[in-house]
Short mmCIF file of C-alpha atoms and ligand atoms in Angstrom, two decimals:
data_model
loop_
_atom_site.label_atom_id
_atom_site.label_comp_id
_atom_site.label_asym_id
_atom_site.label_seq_id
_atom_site.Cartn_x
_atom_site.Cartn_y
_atom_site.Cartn_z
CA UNK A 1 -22.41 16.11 -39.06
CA UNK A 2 -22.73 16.27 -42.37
CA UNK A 3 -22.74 19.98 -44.83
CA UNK A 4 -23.20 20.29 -48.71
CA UNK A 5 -20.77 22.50 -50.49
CA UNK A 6 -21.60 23.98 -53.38
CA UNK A 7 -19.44 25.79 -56.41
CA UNK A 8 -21.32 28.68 -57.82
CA UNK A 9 -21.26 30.10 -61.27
CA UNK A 10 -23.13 26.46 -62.93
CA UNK A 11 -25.44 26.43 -65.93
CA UNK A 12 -28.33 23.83 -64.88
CA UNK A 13 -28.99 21.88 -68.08
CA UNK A 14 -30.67 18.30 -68.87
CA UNK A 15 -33.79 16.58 -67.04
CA UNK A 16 -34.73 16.11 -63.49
CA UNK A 17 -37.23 13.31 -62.52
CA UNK A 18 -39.72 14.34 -59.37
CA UNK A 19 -40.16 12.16 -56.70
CA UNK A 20 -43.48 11.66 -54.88
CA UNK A 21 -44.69 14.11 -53.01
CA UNK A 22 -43.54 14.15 -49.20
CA UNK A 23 -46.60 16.63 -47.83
CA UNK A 24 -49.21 13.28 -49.82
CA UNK A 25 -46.78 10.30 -48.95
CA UNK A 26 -46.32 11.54 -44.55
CA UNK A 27 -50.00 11.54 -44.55
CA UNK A 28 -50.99 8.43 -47.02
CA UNK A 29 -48.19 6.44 -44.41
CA UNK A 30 -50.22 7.18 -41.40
CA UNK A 31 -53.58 6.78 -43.20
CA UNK A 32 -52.60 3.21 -44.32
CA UNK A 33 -53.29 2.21 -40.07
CA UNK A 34 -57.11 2.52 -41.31
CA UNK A 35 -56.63 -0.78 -43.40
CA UNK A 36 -57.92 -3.75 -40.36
CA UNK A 37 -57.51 -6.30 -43.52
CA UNK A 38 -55.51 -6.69 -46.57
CA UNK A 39 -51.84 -4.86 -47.00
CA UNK A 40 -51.28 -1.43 -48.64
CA UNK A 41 -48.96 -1.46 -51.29
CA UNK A 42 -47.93 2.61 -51.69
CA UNK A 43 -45.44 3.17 -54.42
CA UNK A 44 -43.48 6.24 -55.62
CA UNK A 45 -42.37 7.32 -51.64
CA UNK A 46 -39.87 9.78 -51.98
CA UNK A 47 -36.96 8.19 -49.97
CA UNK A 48 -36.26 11.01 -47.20
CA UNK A 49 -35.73 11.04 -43.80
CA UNK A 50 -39.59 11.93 -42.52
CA UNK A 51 -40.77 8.82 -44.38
CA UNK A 52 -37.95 6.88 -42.65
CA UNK A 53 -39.04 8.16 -39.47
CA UNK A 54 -42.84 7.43 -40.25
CA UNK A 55 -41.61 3.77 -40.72
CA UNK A 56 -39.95 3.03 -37.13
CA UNK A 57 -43.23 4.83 -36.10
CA UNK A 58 -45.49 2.05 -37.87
CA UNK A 59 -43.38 -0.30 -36.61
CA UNK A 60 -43.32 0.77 -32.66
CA UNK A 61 -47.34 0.36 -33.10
CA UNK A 62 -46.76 -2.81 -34.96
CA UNK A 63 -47.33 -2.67 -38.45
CA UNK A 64 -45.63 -5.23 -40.36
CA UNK A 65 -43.47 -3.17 -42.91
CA UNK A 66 -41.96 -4.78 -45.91
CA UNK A 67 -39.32 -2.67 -47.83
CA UNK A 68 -40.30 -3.83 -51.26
CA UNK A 69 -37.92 -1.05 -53.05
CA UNK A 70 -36.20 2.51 -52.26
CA UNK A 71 -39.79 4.08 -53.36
CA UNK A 72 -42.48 1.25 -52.51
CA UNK A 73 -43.56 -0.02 -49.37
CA UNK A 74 -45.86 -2.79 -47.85
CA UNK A 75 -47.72 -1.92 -44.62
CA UNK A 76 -49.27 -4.46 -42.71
CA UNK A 77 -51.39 -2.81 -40.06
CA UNK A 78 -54.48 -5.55 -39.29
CA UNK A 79 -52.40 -6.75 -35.85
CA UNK A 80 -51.43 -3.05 -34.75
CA UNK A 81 -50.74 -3.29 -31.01
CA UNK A 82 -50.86 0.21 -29.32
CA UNK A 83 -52.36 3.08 -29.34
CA UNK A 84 -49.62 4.76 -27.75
CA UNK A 85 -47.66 6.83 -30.27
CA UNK A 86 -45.03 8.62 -27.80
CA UNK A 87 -41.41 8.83 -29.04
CA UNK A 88 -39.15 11.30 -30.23
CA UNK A 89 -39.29 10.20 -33.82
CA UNK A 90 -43.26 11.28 -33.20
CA UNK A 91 -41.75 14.53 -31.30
CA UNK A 92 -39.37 15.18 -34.11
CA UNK A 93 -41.71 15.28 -36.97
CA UNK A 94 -45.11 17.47 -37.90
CA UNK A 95 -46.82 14.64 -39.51
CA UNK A 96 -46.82 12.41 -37.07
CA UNK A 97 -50.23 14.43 -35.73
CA UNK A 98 -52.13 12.31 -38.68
CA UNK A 99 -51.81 9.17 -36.16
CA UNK A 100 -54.25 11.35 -34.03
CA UNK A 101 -56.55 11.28 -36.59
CA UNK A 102 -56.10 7.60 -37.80
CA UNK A 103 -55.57 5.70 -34.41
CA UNK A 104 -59.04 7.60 -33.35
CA UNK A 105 -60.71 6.41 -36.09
CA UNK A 106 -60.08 2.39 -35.94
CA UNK A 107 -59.42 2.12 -32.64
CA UNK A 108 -61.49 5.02 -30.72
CA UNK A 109 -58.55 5.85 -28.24
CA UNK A 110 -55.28 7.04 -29.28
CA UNK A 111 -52.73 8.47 -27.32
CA UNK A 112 -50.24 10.97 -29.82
CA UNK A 113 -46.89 12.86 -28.80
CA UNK A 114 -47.62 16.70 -29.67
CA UNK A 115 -46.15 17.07 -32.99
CA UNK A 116 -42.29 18.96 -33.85
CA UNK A 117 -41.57 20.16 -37.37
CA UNK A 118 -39.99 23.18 -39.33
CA UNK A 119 -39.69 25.90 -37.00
CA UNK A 120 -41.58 28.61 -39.33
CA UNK A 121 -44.17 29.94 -36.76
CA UNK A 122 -46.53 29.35 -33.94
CA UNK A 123 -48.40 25.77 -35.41
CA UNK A 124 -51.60 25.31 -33.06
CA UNK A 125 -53.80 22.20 -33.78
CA UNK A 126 -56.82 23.43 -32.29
CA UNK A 127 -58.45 23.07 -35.58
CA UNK A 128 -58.02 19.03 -35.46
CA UNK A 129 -58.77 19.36 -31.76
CA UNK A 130 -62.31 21.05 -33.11
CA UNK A 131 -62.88 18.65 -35.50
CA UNK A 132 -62.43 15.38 -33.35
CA UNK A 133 -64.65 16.64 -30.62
CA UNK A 134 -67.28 17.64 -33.13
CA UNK A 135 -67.17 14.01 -34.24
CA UNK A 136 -67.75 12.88 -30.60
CA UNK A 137 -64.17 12.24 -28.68
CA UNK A 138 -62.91 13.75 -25.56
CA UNK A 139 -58.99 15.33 -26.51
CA UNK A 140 -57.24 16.00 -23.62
CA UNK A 141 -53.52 17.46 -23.70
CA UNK A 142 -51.25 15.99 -20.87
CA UNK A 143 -47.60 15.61 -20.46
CA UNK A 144 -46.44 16.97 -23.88
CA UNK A 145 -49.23 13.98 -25.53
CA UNK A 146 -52.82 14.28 -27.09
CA UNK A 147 -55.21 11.82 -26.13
CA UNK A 148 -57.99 10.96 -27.83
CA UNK A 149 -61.22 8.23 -26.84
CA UNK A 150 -64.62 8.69 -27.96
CA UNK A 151 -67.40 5.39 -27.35
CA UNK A 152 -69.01 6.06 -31.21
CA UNK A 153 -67.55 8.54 -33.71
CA UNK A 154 -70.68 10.19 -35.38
CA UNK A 155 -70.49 12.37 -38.33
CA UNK A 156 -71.10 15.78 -38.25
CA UNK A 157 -70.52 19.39 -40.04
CA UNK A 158 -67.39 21.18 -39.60
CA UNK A 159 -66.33 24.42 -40.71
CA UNK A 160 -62.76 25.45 -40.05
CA UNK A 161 -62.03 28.71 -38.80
CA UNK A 162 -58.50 28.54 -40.83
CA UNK A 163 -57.81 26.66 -43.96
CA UNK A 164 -55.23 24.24 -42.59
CA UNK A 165 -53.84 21.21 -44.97
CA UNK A 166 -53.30 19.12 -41.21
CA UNK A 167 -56.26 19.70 -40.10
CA UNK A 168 -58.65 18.85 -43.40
CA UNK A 169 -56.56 15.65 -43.67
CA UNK A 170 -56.73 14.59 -40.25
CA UNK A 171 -60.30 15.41 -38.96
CA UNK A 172 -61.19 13.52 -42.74
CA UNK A 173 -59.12 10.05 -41.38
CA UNK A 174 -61.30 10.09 -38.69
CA UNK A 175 -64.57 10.68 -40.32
CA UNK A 176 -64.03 7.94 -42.92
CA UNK A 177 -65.29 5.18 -40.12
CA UNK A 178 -67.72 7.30 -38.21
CA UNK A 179 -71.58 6.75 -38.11
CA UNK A 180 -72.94 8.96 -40.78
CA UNK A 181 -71.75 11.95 -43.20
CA UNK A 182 -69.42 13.95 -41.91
CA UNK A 183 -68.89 17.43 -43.95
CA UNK A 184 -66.11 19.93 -44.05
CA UNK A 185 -65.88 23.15 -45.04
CA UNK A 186 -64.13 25.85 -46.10
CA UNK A 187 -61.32 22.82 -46.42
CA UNK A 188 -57.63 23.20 -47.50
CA UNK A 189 -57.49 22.02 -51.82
CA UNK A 190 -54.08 21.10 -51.84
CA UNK A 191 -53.04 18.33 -54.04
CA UNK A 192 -51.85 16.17 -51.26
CA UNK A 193 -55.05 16.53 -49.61
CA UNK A 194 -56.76 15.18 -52.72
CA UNK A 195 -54.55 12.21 -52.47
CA UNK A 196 -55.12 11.43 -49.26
CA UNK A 197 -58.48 11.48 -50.21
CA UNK A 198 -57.80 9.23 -53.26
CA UNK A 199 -55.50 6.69 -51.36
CA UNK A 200 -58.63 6.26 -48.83
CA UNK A 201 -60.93 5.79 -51.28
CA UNK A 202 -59.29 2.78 -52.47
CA UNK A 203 -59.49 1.51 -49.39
CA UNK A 204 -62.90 1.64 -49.51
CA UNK A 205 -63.95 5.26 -48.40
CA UNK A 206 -66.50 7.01 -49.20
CA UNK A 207 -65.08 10.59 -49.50
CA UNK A 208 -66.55 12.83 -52.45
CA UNK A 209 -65.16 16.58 -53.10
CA UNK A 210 -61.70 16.67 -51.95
CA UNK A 211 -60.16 19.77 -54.13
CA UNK A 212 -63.19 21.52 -53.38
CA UNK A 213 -63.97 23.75 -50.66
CA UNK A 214 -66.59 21.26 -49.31
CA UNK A 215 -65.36 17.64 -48.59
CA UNK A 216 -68.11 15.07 -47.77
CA UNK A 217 -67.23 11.69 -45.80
CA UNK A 218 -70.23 9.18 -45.84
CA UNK A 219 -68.58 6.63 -42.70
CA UNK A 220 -68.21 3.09 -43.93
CA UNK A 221 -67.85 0.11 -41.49
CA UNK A 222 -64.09 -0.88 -42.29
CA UNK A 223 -61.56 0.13 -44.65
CA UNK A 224 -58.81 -3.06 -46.40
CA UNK A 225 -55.63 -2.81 -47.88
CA UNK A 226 -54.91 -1.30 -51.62
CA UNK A 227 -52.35 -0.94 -53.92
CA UNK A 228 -51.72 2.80 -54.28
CA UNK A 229 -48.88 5.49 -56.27
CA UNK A 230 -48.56 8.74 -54.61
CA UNK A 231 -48.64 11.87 -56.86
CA UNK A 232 -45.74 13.82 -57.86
CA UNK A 233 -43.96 16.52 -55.42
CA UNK A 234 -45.07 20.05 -56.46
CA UNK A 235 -42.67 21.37 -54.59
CA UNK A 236 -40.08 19.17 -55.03
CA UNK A 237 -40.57 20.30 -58.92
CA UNK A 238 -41.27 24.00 -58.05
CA UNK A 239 -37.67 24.07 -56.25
CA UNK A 240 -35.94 22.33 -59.17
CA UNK A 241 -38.05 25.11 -61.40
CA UNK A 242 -36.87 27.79 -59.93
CA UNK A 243 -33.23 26.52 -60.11
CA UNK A 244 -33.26 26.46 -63.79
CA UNK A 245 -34.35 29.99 -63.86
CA UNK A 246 -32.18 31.13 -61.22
CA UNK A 247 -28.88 29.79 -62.83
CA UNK A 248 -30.30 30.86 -66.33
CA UNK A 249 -30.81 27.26 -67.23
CA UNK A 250 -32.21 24.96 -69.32
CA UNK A 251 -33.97 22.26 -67.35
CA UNK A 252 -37.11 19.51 -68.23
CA UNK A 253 -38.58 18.57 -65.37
CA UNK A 254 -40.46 14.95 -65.48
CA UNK A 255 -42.70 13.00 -63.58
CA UNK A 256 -44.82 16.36 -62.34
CA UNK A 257 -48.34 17.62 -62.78
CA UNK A 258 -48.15 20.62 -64.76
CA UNK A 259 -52.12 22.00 -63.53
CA UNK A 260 -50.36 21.65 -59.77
CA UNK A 261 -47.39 24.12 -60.50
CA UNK A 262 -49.72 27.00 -62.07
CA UNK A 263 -49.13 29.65 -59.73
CA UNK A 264 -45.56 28.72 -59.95
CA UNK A 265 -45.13 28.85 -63.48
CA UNK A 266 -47.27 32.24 -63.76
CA UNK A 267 -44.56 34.17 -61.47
CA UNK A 268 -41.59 32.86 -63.56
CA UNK A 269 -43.47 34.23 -66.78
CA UNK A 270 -44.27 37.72 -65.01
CA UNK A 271 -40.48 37.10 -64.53
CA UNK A 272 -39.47 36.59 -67.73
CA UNK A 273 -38.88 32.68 -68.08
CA UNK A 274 -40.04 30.62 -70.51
CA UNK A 275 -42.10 27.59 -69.39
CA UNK A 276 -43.13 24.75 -71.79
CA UNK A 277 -45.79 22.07 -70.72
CA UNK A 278 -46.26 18.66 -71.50
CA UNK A 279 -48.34 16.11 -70.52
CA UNK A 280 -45.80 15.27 -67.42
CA UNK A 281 -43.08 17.47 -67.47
CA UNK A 282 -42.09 21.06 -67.54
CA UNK A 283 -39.02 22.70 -69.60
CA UNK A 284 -37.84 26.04 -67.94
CA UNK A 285 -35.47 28.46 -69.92
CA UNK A 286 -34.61 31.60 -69.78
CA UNK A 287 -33.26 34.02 -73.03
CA UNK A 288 -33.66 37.55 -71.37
CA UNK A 289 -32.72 39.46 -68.06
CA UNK A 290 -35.46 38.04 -65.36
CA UNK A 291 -37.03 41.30 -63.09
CA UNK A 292 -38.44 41.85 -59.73
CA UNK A 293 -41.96 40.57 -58.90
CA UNK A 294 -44.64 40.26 -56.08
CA UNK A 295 -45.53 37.68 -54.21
CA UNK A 296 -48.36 36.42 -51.80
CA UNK A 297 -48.48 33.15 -50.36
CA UNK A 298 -51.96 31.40 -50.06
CA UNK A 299 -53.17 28.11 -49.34
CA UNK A 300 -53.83 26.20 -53.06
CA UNK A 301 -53.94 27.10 -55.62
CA UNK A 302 -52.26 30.15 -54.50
CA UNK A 303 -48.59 30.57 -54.42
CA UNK A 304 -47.39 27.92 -51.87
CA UNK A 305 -45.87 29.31 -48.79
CA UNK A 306 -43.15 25.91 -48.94
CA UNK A 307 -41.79 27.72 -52.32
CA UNK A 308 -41.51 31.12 -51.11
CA UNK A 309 -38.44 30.66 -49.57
CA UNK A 310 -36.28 29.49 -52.59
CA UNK A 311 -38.27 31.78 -54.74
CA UNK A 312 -37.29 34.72 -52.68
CA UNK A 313 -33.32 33.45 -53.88
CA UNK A 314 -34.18 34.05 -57.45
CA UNK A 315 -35.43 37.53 -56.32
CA UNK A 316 -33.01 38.68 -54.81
CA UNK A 317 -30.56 38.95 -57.79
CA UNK A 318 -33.00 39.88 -60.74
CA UNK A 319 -33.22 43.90 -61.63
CA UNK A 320 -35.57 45.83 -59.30
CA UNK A 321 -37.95 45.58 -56.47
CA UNK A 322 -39.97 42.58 -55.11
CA UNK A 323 -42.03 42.32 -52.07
CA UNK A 324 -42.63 38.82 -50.88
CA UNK A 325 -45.32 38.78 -48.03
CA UNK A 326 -45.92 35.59 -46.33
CA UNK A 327 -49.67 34.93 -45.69
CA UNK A 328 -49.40 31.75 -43.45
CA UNK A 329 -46.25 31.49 -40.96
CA UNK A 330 -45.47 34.22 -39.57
CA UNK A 331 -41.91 33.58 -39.14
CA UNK A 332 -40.64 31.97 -42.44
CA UNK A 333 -38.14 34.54 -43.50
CA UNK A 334 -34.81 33.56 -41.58
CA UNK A 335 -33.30 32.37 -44.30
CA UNK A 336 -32.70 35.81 -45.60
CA UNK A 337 -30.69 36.74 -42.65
CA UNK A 338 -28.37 33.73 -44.30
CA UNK A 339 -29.06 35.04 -47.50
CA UNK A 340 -27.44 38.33 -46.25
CA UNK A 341 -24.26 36.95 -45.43
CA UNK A 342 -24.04 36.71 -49.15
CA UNK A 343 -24.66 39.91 -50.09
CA UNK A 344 -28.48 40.54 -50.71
CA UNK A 345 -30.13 43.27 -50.28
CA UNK A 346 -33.17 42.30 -48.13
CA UNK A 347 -35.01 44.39 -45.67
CA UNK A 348 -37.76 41.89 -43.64
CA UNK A 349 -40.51 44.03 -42.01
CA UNK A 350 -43.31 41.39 -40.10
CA UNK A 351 -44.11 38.97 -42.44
CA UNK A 352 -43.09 41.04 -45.65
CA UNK A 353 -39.55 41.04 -46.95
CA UNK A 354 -38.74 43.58 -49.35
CA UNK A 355 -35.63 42.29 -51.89
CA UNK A 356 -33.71 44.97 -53.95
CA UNK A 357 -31.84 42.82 -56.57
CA UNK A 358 -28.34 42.84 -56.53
CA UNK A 359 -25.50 42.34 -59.36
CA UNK A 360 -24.12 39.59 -57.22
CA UNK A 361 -24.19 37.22 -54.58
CA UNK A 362 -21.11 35.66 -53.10
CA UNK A 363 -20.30 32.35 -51.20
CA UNK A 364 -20.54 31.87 -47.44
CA UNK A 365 -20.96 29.66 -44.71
CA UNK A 366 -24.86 29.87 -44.27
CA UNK A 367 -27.55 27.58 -42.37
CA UNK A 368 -30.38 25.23 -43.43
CA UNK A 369 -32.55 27.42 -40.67
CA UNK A 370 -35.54 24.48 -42.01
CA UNK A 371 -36.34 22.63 -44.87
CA UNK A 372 -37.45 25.01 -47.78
CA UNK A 373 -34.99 27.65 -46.40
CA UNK A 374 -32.09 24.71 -46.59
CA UNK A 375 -33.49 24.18 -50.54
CA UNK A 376 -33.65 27.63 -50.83
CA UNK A 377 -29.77 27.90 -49.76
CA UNK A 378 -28.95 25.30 -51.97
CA UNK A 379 -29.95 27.54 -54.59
CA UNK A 380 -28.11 30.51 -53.25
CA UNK A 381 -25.20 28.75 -53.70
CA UNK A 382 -25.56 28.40 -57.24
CA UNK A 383 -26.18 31.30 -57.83
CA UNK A 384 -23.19 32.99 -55.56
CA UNK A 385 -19.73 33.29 -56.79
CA UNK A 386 -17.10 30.78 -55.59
CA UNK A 387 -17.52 28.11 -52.35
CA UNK A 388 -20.65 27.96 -50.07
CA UNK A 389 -21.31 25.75 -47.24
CA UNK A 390 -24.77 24.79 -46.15
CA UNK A 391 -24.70 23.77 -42.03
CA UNK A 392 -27.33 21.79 -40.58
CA UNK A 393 -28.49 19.91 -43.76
CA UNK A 394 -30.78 17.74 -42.16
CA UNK A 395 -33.52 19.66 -42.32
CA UNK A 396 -33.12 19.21 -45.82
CA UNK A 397 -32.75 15.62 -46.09
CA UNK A 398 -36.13 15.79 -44.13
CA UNK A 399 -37.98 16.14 -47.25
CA UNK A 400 -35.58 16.24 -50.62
CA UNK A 401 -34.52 12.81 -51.66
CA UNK A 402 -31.29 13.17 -52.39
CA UNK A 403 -31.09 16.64 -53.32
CA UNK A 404 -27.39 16.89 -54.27
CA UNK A 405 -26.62 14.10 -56.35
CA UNK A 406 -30.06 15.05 -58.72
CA UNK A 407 -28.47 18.47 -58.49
CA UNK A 408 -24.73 17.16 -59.85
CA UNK A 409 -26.83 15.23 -62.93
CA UNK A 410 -28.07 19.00 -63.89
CA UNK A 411 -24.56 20.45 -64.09
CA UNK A 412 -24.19 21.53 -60.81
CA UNK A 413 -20.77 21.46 -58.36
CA UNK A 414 -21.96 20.06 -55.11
CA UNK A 415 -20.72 17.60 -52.82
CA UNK A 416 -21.50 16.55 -49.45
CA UNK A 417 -18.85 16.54 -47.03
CA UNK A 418 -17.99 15.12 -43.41
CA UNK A 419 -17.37 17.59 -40.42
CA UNK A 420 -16.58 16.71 -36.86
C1 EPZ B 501 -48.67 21.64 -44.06
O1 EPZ B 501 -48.41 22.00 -42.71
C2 EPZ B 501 -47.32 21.27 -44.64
N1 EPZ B 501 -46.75 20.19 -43.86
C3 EPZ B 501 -46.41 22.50 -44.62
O2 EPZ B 501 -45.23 22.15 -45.33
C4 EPZ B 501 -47.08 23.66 -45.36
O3 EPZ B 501 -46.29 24.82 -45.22
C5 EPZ B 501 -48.47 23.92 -44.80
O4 EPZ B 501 -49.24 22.69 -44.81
C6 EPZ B 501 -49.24 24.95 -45.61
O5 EPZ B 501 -49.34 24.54 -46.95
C7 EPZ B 501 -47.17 18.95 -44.04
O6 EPZ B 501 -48.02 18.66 -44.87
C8 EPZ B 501 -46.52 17.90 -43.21
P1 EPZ B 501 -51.62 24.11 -41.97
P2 EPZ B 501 -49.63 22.11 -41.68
O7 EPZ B 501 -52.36 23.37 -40.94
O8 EPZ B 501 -50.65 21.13 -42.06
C9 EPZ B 501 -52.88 27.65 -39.00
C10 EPZ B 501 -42.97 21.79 -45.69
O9 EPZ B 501 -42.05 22.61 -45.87
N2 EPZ B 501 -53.50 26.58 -38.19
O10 EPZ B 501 -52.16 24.13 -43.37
O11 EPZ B 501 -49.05 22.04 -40.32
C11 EPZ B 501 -51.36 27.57 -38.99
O12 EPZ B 501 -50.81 28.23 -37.86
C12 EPZ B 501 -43.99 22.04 -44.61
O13 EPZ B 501 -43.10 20.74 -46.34
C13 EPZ B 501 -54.25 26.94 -37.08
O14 EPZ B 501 -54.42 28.11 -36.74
O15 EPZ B 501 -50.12 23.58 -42.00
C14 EPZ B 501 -51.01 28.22 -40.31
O16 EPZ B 501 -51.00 29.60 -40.15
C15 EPZ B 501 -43.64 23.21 -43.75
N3 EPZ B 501 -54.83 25.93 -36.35
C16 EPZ B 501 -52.19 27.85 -41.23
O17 EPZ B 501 -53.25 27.46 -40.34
C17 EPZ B 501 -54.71 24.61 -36.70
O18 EPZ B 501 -55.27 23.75 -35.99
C18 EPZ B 501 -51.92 26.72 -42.20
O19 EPZ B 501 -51.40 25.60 -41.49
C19 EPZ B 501 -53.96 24.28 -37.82
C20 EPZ B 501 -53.35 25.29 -38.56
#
């Protein structure tokens, strides 16, 4: 078992490079099963543990995989053999659900492990369940597994009754080798949605209006192999963001998309940060006392829920009053009982926390309760005085590629240490 310690009181200073963008790259990896000819090349994968798992996945269905490098990857998938996605890796992670989408669509059967993930709420698929049966399949659940067959997918129009990034992605995999147009509405706009959408396309999709709330899917006949780069994590970059303003910092952060980290950068202004955009990067600093401000997650280009959490760090020990309110999981505020241990001042009522800022925060022993909420402790410990420890880390290397050692090139003290 492994735990990250981390030495408080730090100064973040220099450049971070982003990686790509896990919430694009665990759906483009799935997607890349569509290709019956031809190899997809997919570069700039951010080397974490869900991609790792997403690998032995393609491989148990047999996809030829070829490590080229640490960030690219060939995928072989015109001799898949099964259908049958039903391990634990598939149990384990949340975007294993996209093989649902994809096995459906080239192979009309599929036979998909109900999906794990961060433990932030109730998270229902009934919206992919509406939008494959609107298409023409029969979804049954049995045994813990969705399964999927249909004769002919046909397009169709779908409105969601939620705006749901898993659901847009996946009913859209399916629709891109259906008879006919297929159109979505009232669709999810994230940027990883857009790449999805993007990646397809160069497989020879015919998907118009992805960032919109409308997406339209003409069906083509087959899709073939492509060399793709997946965009850069927004919330990768939004953690590393808030870090810099958190520990007072002056931090450039490369290889991002400045339009995608808007609502980000608008908070840390309300705060008092400065925030500098280039073409590709982001410098934050910070030359005043930061205060207390509101926040309201919403699906893009909102505030994004999977930033709240570290955000809420930086809150909790600049002058005044904040009120975070979490509009999407209803239970993604656990890491503030951690955050307690520490000293905060944090009263959680349903899904809104209310944060009186405090002088100081001090080390503890805290938990990684999921993935954001581990980033967001990482942070905390930065911030605290003196020695914390961060338990159950994997949740962290789920979806940060190697969070520590980027953090150590920025100034920080953090190690990662071995405990029975
Ligand atoms: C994706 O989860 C991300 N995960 C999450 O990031 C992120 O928090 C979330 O989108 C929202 O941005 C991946 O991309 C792998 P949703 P997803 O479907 O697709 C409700 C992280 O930290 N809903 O957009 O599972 C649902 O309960 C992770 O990287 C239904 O009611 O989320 C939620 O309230 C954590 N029925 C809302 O919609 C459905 O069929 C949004 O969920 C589907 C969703």
């Amino acid at each position: 078992m492994e735990r990250l310690v981390v030495n408080g009181g730090c100064t973040l200073k220099g450049e971070v490079n982003i990686n790509g963008a896990k919430n694009a790259a665990v759906a483009i990896l799935p997607a890349a099963i569509l290709a019956s000819e031809g190899k997809c090349i997919i570069e700039n994968i951010p080397d974490i543990e869900d991609v790792h798992c997403l690998e032995r996945i393609l491989r148990s269905l047999g996809c030829g995989i070829n490590k080229i490098d640490d960030n690219t990857l060939e995928i072989d998938a015109s001799d898949i053999t099964s259908v049958n996605a039903c391990t634990e890796e598939v149990r384990r992670m949340r975007a294993s659900y996209y093989f649902i989408g994809g096995l459906l669509a080239r192979f009309k059967s599929a036979r998909v492990e109900l999906p794990g993930g961060c433990p932030i709420g109730v998270r229902p698929i009934d919206q992919h369940i509406k939008g494959f049966e609107a298409l023409g399949a029969e979804v049954t659940i049995e045994h813990g597994a969705v399964a999927v067959k249909a004769n002919k997918l046909i397009g169709a129009n779908i409105f969601f009754d939620v705006v749901s990034v898993g659901a847009t992605i996946n009913v859209m995999l399916a629709a891109t080798l259906a008879e006919g147009t297929t159109i979505l509405e009232n669709v999810a706009k994230e940027p990883h949605v857009v790449d999805v959408a993007n990646f397809l396309n160069s497989m020879g999709a015919d998907i118009k209006g992805a960032g919109t709330d409308i997406i339209r899917i003409k069906g083509v006949s087959a899709l073939r192999g492509c060399n793709y780069s997946v965009i850069p994590d927004q919330i990768e970059a939004g953690t590393f963001m808030i870090a810099a303003a958190a520990t007072r910092g002056d931090v450039t952060i490369t290889n991002v998309i400045p339009k995608h980290l808007e609502s980000i950068s608008a908070k840390l202004i309300e705060m008092g940060a400065i925030i500098e955009e280039g073409d590709d990067c982001i410098r934050v600093t910070v030359d005043k006392p930061l205060k207390g401000v509101n926040i309201k997650t919403a699906p893009y280009p909102g505030f994004p829920t999977d930033i709240q959490q570290p955000m809420s760090i930086l809150l909790s020990k600049v002058s005044g009053r904040s009120i975070v309110t979490e509009t999407i999981w209803e239970n993604r505020h656990k890491h503030l009982d951690e955050l307690k241990k520490m000293g905060a001042s944090v009263k959680v009522e349903g899904r809104t926390a209310i944060m009186d800022g405090v002088e100081k925060l001090t080390g503890a022993i805290v938990k990684a309760t999921d993935l954001r909420a581990g980033a967001a402790m990482v942070i905390a410990g930065l911030i605290a005085e003196g020695r914390t420890e961060i338990c159950d880390i994997e949740h962290i290397d789920r979806g940060y590629p190697h969070i520590e050692r980027k953090f150590r090139e920025l100034g920080a003290d953090i190690t990662r240490i071995r405990v029975e």
